[in-house]
Short mmCIF file of C-alpha atoms and ligand atoms in Angstrom, two decimals:
data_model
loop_
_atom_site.label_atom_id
_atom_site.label_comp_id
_atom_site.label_asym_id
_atom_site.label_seq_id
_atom_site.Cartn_x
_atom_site.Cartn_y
_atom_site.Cartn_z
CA UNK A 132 19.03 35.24 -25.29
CA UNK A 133 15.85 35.32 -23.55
CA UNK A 134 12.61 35.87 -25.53
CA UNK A 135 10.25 38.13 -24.71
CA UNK A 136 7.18 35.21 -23.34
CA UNK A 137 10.95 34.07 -21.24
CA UNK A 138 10.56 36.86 -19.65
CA UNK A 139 7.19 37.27 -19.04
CA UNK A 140 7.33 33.70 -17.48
CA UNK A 141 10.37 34.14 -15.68
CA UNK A 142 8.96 37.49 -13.95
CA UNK A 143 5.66 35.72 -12.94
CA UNK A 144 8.14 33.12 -11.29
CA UNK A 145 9.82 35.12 -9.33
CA UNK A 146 6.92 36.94 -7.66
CA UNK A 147 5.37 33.72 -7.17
CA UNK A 148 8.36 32.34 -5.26
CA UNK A 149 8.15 36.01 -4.08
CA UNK A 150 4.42 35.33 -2.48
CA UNK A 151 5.92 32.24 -0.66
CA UNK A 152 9.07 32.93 1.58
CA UNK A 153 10.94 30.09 3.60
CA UNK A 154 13.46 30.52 6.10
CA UNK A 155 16.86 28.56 6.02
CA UNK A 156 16.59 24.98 5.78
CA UNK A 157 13.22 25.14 5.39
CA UNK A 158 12.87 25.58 1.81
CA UNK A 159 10.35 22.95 0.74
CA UNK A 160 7.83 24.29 -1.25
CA UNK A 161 10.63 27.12 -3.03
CA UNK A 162 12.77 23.57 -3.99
CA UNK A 163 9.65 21.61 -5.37
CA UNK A 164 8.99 24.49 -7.10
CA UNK A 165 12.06 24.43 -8.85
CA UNK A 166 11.88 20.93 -9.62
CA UNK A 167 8.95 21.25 -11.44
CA UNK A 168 9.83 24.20 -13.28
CA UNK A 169 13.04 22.45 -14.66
CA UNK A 170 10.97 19.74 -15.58
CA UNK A 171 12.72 17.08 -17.37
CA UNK A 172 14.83 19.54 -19.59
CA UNK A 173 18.34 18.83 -17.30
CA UNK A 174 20.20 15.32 -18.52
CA UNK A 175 20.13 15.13 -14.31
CA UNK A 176 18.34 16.48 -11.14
CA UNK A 177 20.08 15.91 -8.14
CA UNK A 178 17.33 16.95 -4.76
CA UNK A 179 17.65 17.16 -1.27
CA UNK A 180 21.23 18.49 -1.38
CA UNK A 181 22.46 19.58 2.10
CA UNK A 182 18.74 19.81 2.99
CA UNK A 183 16.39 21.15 0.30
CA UNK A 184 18.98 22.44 -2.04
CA UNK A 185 18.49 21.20 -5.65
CA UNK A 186 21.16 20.59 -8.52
CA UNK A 187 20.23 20.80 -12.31
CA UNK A 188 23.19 19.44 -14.94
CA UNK A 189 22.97 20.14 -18.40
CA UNK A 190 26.17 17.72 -20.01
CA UNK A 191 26.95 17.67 -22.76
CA UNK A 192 28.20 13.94 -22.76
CA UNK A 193 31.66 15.26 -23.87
CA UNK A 194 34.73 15.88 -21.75
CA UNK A 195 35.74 19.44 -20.41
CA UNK A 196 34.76 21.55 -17.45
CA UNK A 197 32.17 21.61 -14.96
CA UNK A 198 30.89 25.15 -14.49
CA UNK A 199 28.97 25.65 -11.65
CA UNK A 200 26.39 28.24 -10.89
CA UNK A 201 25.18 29.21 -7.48
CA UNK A 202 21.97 31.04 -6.64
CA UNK A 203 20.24 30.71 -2.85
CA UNK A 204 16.54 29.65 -1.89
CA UNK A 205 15.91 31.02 1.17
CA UNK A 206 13.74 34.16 2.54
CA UNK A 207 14.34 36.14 6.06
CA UNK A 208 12.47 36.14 9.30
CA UNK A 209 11.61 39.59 8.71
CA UNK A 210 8.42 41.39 7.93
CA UNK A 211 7.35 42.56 4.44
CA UNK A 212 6.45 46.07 4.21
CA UNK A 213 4.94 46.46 0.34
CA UNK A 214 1.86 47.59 -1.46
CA UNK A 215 3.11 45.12 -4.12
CA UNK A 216 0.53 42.17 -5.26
CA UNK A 217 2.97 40.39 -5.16
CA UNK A 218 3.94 41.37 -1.44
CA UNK A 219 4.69 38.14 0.88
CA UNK A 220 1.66 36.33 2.32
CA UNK A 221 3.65 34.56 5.25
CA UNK A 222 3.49 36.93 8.27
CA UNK A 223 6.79 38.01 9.69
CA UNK A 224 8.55 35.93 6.38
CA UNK A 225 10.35 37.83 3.15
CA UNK A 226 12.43 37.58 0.58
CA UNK A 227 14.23 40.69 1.09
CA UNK A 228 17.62 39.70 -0.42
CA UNK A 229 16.49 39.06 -3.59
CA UNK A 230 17.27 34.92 -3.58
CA UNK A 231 14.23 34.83 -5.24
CA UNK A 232 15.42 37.06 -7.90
CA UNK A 233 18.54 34.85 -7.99
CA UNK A 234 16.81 31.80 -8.14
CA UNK A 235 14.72 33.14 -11.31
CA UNK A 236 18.03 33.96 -12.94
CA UNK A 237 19.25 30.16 -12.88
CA UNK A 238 15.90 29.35 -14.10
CA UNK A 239 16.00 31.65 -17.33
CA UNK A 240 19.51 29.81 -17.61
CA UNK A 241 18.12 26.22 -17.81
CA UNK A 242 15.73 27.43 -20.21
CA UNK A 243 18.81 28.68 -22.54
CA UNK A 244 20.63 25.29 -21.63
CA UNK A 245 17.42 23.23 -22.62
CA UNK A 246 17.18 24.90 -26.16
CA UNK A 247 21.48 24.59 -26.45
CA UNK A 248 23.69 22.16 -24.77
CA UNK A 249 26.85 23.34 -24.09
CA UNK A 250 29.47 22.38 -26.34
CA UNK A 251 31.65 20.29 -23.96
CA UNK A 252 31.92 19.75 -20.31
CA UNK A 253 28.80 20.54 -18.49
CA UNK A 254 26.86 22.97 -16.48
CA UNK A 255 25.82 22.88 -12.60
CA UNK A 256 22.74 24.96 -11.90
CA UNK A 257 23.33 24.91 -7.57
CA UNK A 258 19.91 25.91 -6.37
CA UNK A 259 21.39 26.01 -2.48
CA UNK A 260 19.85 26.08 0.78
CA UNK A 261 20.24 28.45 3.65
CA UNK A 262 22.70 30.81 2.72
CA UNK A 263 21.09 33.49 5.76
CA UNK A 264 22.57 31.48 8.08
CA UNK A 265 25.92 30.57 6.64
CA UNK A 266 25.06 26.98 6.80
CA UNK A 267 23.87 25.77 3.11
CA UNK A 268 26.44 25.93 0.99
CA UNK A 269 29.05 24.01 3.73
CA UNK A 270 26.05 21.48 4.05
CA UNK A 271 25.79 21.14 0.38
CA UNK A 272 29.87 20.55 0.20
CA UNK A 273 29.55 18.02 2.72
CA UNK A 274 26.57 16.19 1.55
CA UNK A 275 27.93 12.92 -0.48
CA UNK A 276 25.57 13.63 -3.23
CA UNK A 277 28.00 16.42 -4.04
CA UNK A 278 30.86 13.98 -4.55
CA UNK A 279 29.71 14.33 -8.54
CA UNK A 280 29.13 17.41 -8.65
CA UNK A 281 32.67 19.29 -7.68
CA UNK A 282 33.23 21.75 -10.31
CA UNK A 283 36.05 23.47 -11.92
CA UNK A 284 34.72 26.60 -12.12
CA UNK A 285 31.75 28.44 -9.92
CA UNK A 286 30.50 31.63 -10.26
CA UNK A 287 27.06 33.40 -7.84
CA UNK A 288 25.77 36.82 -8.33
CA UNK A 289 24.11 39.53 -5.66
CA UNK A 290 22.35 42.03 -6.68
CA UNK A 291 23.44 45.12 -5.04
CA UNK A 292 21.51 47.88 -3.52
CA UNK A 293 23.59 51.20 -4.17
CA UNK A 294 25.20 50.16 -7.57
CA UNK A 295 23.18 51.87 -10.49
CA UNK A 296 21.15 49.30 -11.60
CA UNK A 297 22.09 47.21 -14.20
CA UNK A 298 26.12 47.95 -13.54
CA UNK A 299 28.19 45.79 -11.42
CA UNK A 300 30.79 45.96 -8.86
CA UNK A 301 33.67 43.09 -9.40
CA UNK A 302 37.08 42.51 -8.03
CA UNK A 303 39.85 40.03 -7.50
CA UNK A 304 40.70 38.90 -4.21
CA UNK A 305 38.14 39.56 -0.87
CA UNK A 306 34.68 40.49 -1.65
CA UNK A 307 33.06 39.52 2.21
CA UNK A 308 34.08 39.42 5.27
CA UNK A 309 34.15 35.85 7.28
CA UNK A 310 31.95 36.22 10.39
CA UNK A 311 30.54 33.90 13.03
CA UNK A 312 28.46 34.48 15.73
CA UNK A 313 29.53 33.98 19.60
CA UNK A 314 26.88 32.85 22.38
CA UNK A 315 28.63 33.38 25.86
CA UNK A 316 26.18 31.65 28.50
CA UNK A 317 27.06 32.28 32.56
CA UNK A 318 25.32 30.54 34.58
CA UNK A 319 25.45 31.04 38.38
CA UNK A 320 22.84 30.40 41.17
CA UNK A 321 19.96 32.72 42.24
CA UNK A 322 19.19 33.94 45.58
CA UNK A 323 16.58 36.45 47.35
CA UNK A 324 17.37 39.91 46.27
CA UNK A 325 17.67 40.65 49.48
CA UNK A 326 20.67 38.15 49.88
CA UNK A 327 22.67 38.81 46.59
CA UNK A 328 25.41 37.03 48.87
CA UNK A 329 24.12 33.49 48.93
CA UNK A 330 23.65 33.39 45.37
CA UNK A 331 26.55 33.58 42.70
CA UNK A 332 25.56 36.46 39.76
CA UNK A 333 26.89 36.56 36.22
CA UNK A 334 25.99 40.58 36.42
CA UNK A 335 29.61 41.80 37.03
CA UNK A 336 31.09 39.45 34.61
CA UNK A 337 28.44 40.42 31.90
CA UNK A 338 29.12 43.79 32.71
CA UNK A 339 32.86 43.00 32.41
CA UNK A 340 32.68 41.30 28.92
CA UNK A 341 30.56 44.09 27.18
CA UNK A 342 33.24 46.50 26.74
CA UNK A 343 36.13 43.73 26.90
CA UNK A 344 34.76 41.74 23.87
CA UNK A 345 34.20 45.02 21.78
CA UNK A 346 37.84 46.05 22.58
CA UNK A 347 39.10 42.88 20.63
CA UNK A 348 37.55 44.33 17.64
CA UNK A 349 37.21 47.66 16.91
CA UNK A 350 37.03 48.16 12.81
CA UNK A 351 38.27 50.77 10.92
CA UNK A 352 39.61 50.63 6.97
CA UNK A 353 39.05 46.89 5.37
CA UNK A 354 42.40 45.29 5.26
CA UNK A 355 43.85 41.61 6.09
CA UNK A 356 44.46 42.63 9.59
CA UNK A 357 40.40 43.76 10.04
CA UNK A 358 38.61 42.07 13.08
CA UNK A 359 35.11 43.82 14.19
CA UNK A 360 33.38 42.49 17.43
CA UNK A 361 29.78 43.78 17.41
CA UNK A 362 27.51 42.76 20.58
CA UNK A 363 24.09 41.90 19.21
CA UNK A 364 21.97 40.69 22.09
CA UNK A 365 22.30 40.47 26.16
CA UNK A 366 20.34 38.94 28.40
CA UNK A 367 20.52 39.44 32.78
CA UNK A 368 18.43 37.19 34.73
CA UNK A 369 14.86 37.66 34.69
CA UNK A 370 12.25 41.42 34.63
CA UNK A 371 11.97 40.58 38.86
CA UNK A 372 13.05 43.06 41.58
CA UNK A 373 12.99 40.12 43.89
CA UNK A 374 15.72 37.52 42.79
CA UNK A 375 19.71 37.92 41.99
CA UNK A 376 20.41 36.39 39.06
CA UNK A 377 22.09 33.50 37.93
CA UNK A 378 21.69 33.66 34.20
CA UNK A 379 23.52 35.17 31.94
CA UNK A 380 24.09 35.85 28.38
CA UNK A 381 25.92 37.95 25.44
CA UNK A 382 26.03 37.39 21.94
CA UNK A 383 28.55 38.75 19.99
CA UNK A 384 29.11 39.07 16.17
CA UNK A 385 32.62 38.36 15.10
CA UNK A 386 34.06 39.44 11.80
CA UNK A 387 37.77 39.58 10.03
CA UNK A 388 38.31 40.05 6.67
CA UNK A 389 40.01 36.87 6.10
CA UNK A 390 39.82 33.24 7.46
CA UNK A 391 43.30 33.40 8.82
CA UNK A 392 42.76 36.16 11.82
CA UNK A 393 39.03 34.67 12.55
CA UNK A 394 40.54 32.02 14.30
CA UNK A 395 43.28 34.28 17.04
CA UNK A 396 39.67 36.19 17.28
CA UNK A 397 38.10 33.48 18.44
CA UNK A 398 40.17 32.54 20.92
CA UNK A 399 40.90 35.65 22.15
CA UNK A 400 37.26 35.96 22.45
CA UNK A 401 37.04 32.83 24.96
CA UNK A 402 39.83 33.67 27.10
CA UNK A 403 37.89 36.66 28.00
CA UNK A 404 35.08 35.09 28.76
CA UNK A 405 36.71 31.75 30.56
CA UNK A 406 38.70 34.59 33.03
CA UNK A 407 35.44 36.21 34.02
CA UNK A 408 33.72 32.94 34.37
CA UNK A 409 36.60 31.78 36.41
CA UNK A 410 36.94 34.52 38.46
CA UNK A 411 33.14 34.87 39.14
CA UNK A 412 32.80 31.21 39.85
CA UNK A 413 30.59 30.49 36.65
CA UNK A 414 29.78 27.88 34.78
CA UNK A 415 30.57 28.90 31.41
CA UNK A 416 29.62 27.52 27.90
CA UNK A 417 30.01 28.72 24.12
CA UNK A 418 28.51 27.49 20.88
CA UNK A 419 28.84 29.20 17.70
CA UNK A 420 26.16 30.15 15.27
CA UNK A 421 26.09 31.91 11.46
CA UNK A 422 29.70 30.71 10.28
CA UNK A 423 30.51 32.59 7.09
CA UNK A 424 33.85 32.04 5.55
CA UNK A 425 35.38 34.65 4.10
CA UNK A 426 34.60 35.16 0.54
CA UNK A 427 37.42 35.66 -2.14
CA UNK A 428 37.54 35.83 -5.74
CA UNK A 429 39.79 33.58 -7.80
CA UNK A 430 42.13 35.87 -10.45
CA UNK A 431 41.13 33.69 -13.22
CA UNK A 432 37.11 33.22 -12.65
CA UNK A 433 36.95 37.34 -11.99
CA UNK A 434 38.89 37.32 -15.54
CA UNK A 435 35.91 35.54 -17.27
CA UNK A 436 33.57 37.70 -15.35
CA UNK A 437 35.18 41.18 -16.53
CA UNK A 438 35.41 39.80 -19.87
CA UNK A 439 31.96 38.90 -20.33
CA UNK A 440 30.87 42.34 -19.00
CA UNK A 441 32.96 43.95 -21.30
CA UNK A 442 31.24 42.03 -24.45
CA UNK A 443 28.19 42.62 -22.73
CA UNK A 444 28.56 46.61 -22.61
CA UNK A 445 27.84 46.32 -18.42
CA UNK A 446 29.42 48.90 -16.97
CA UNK A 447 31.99 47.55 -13.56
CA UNK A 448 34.40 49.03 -11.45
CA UNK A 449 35.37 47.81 -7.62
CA UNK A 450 32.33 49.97 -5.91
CA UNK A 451 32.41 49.24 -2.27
CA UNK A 452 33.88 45.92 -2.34
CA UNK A 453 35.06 43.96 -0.11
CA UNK A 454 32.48 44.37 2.10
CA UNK A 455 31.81 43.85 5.83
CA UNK A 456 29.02 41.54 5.10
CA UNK A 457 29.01 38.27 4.88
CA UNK A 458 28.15 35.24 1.94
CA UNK A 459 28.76 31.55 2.21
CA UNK A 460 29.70 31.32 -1.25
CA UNK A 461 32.95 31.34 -0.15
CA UNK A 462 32.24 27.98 0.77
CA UNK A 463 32.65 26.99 -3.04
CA UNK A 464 35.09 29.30 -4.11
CA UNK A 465 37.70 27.88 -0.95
CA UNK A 466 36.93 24.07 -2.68
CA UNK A 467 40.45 22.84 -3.83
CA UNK A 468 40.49 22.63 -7.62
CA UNK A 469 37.45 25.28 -7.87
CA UNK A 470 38.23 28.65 -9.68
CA UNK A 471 35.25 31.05 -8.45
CA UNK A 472 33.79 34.20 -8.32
CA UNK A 473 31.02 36.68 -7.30
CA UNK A 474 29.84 39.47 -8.76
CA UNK A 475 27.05 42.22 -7.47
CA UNK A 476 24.61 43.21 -9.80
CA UNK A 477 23.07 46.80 -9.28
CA UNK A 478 19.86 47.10 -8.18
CA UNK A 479 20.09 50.83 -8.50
CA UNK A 480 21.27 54.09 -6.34
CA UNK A 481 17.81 54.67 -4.35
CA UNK A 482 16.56 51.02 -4.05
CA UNK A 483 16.30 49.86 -0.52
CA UNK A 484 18.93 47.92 1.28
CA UNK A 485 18.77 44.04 1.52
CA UNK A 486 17.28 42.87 3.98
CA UNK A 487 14.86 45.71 4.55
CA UNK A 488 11.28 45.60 4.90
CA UNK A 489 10.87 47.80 1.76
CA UNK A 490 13.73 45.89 -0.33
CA UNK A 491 11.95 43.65 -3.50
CA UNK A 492 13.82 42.38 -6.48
CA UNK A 493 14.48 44.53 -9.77
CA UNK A 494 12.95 42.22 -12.52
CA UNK A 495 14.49 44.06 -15.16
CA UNK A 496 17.84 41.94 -13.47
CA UNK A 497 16.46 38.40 -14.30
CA UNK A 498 17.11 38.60 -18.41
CA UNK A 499 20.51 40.58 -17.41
CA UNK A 500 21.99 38.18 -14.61
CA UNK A 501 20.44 35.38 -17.22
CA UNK A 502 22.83 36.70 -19.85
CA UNK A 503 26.01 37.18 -17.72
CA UNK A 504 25.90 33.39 -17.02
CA UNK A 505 24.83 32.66 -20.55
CA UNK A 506 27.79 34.36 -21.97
CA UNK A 507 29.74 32.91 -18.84
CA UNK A 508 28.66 29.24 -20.21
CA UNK A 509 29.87 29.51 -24.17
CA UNK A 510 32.48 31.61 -22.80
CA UNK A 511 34.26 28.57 -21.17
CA UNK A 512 32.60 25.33 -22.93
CA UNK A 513 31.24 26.85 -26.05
ZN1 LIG B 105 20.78 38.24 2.88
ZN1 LIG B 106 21.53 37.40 -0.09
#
């Protein structure tokens, strides 16, 4: 268990990290800070993992199981709105998803580790990159600095907005949605407003595609056969009442609930858009940006987690999962031979939703989340 001066320490961490927020792949100064903290207490550091990511193992020299835990680095592009001292001091930056809080957690945990090897096997503290984005923990996977590193078991926590604090929502099977996003550029050939003729507009095709591209997904109840296409942006030419346009552009957000369907969705998505492109006479090109995999949780690895709630006295039930959001830990979960699991920590009825301006990390979750994984560890290598 954490002491007391843990905690203190711990808490200052986290609103320090808190102070300092850095967007997706560019985590520098959160990853050296991390280094330093872990010091020379894991048997190995491992930096620079698929970008800044860090790993910290604590072996115990023995044989047995790797057990890998997952926490993320990186802040938002978003704008703090807090009265807090310990409020961000990077304009239009935040860490309004709590990474810092999860971060803190794996720190208290190589603190445990440091006093207390585990008994066999060892234990892979995954400080990754870029999780916003969808990009870090695939980047981690492929780096070859992982090759070492591929655990048996791996287990990530969220705190959760909406859950009483301090309980948890946990279940078997999905817990997030896959998504990706789609950019659809058109691109045409301008001409005088006055001679809409001579040039060649993306407008009716953009017009076209809005309601199209929703139609292919349109909600409703959470189920294996879920798709949800959500246009986020659009863009027409330029603010001018004197030219026709010839660029065009719509972003769409596409979501399933499983891996399977995200790829029919997909293509469904560019056959609409290749028709109107043909039949306006545009050139047409799509990238793809934010790729989540769906997120599942193993039978076995959501086993250890109930367990060790149970011991714990911590309060779980399903809540709201699976959810429509997204969470690239299904990047580790989905690794052959790897057992894992999320669970989502409460951060209370009333607290503000991630990724607010108002959202900041409960610190009364750092010696709790700490303790989960604690019990987690001697649970499965003693
Ligand atoms: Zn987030
Ligand atoms: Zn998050």
């Amino acid at each position: 268990m954490l002491t007391n001066s843990d905690i203190t320490e711990l808490t200052a961490f986290r609103r320090a990290l808190h102070r300092v927020p850095e967007l997706s792949g560019f985590e520098v100064e959160t990853a050296a800070r991390v280094v330093a903290a872990l010091g020379d207490a894991p048997d190995r550091v491992v930096a620079g993992l698929g970008g800044h990511g860090v790993a910290a193992v604590f072996d115990s020299g023995l044989a047995g199981p790797s057990v890998l835990f997952r926490c993320e680095l990186d802040a938002l592009p978003i704008q703090e709105i807090s009265s807090a001292a310990h409020r961000s001091t990077i304009d239009g930056k935040g860490h309004l998803c709590g990474h810092d809080g999860h971060t803190t957690i794996l720190m208290g945990l190589a603190r445990l580790l440091a006093r207390k090897r585990p008994a066999k096997g060892r234990v892979i503290l995954m400080f990754q990159p870029a999780e916003e984005d969808g990009s870090g923990a695939a980047a981690v996977i492929a780096d070859p600095k992982f090759d070492g590193l591929h655990p048996d078991w791996a287990f990530s926590l969220h705190n959760m907005p909406g859950c009483k604090l301090g309980e948890c929502w946990l279940a078997e099977g999905p817990v997030n949605c896959a998504s990706v996003g789609m950019k659809i550029t058109l691109e045409g050939k301008t001409s005088h407003a006055a001679q809409p003729e001579h040039g060649v507009s993306p407008a009716r095709a953009v017009a076209a595609l809005i309601p199209a591209l929703g139609a292919l997904g349109q909600g409703g109840p959470l189920g294996p056969e879920y798709r949800l296409a959500t246009i986020t942006h659009v863009t027409l030419g330029e603010p001018n009442f004197g030219v026709s346009p010839a660029h065009g552009e719509i972003w769409v957000t596409l979501r399933t609930m499983l891996d399977e369907p995200m790829a029919a969705l997909r293509a469904e998505a560019e056959g609409l858009a290749k028709a109107q492109a043909d039949a306006g006479g545009l050139r047409l090109t799509i990238t793809y940006h934010d790729d989540f995999a769906a997120c599942a949780n193993n039978p076995q690895a959501t086993e250890v987690f109930a367990n060790v709630l149970d011991r714990l006295g911590i309060v779980h039930d399903q809540g709201d999962l699976p959810e429509r959001a997204s969470e690239d830990f299904g990047r580790f979960s989905n690794l052959q031979g790897t057992k894992g699991a999320m669970v989502f920590l409460g951060s209370g009825l009333d607290h503000p939703a991630l990724h607010n301006p108002d959202y900041d990390f409960p610190d009364d979750l750092i010696p709790i989340g700490t303790e989960i994984f604690h019990r987690i560890t001697r649970q499965i290598l003693g």
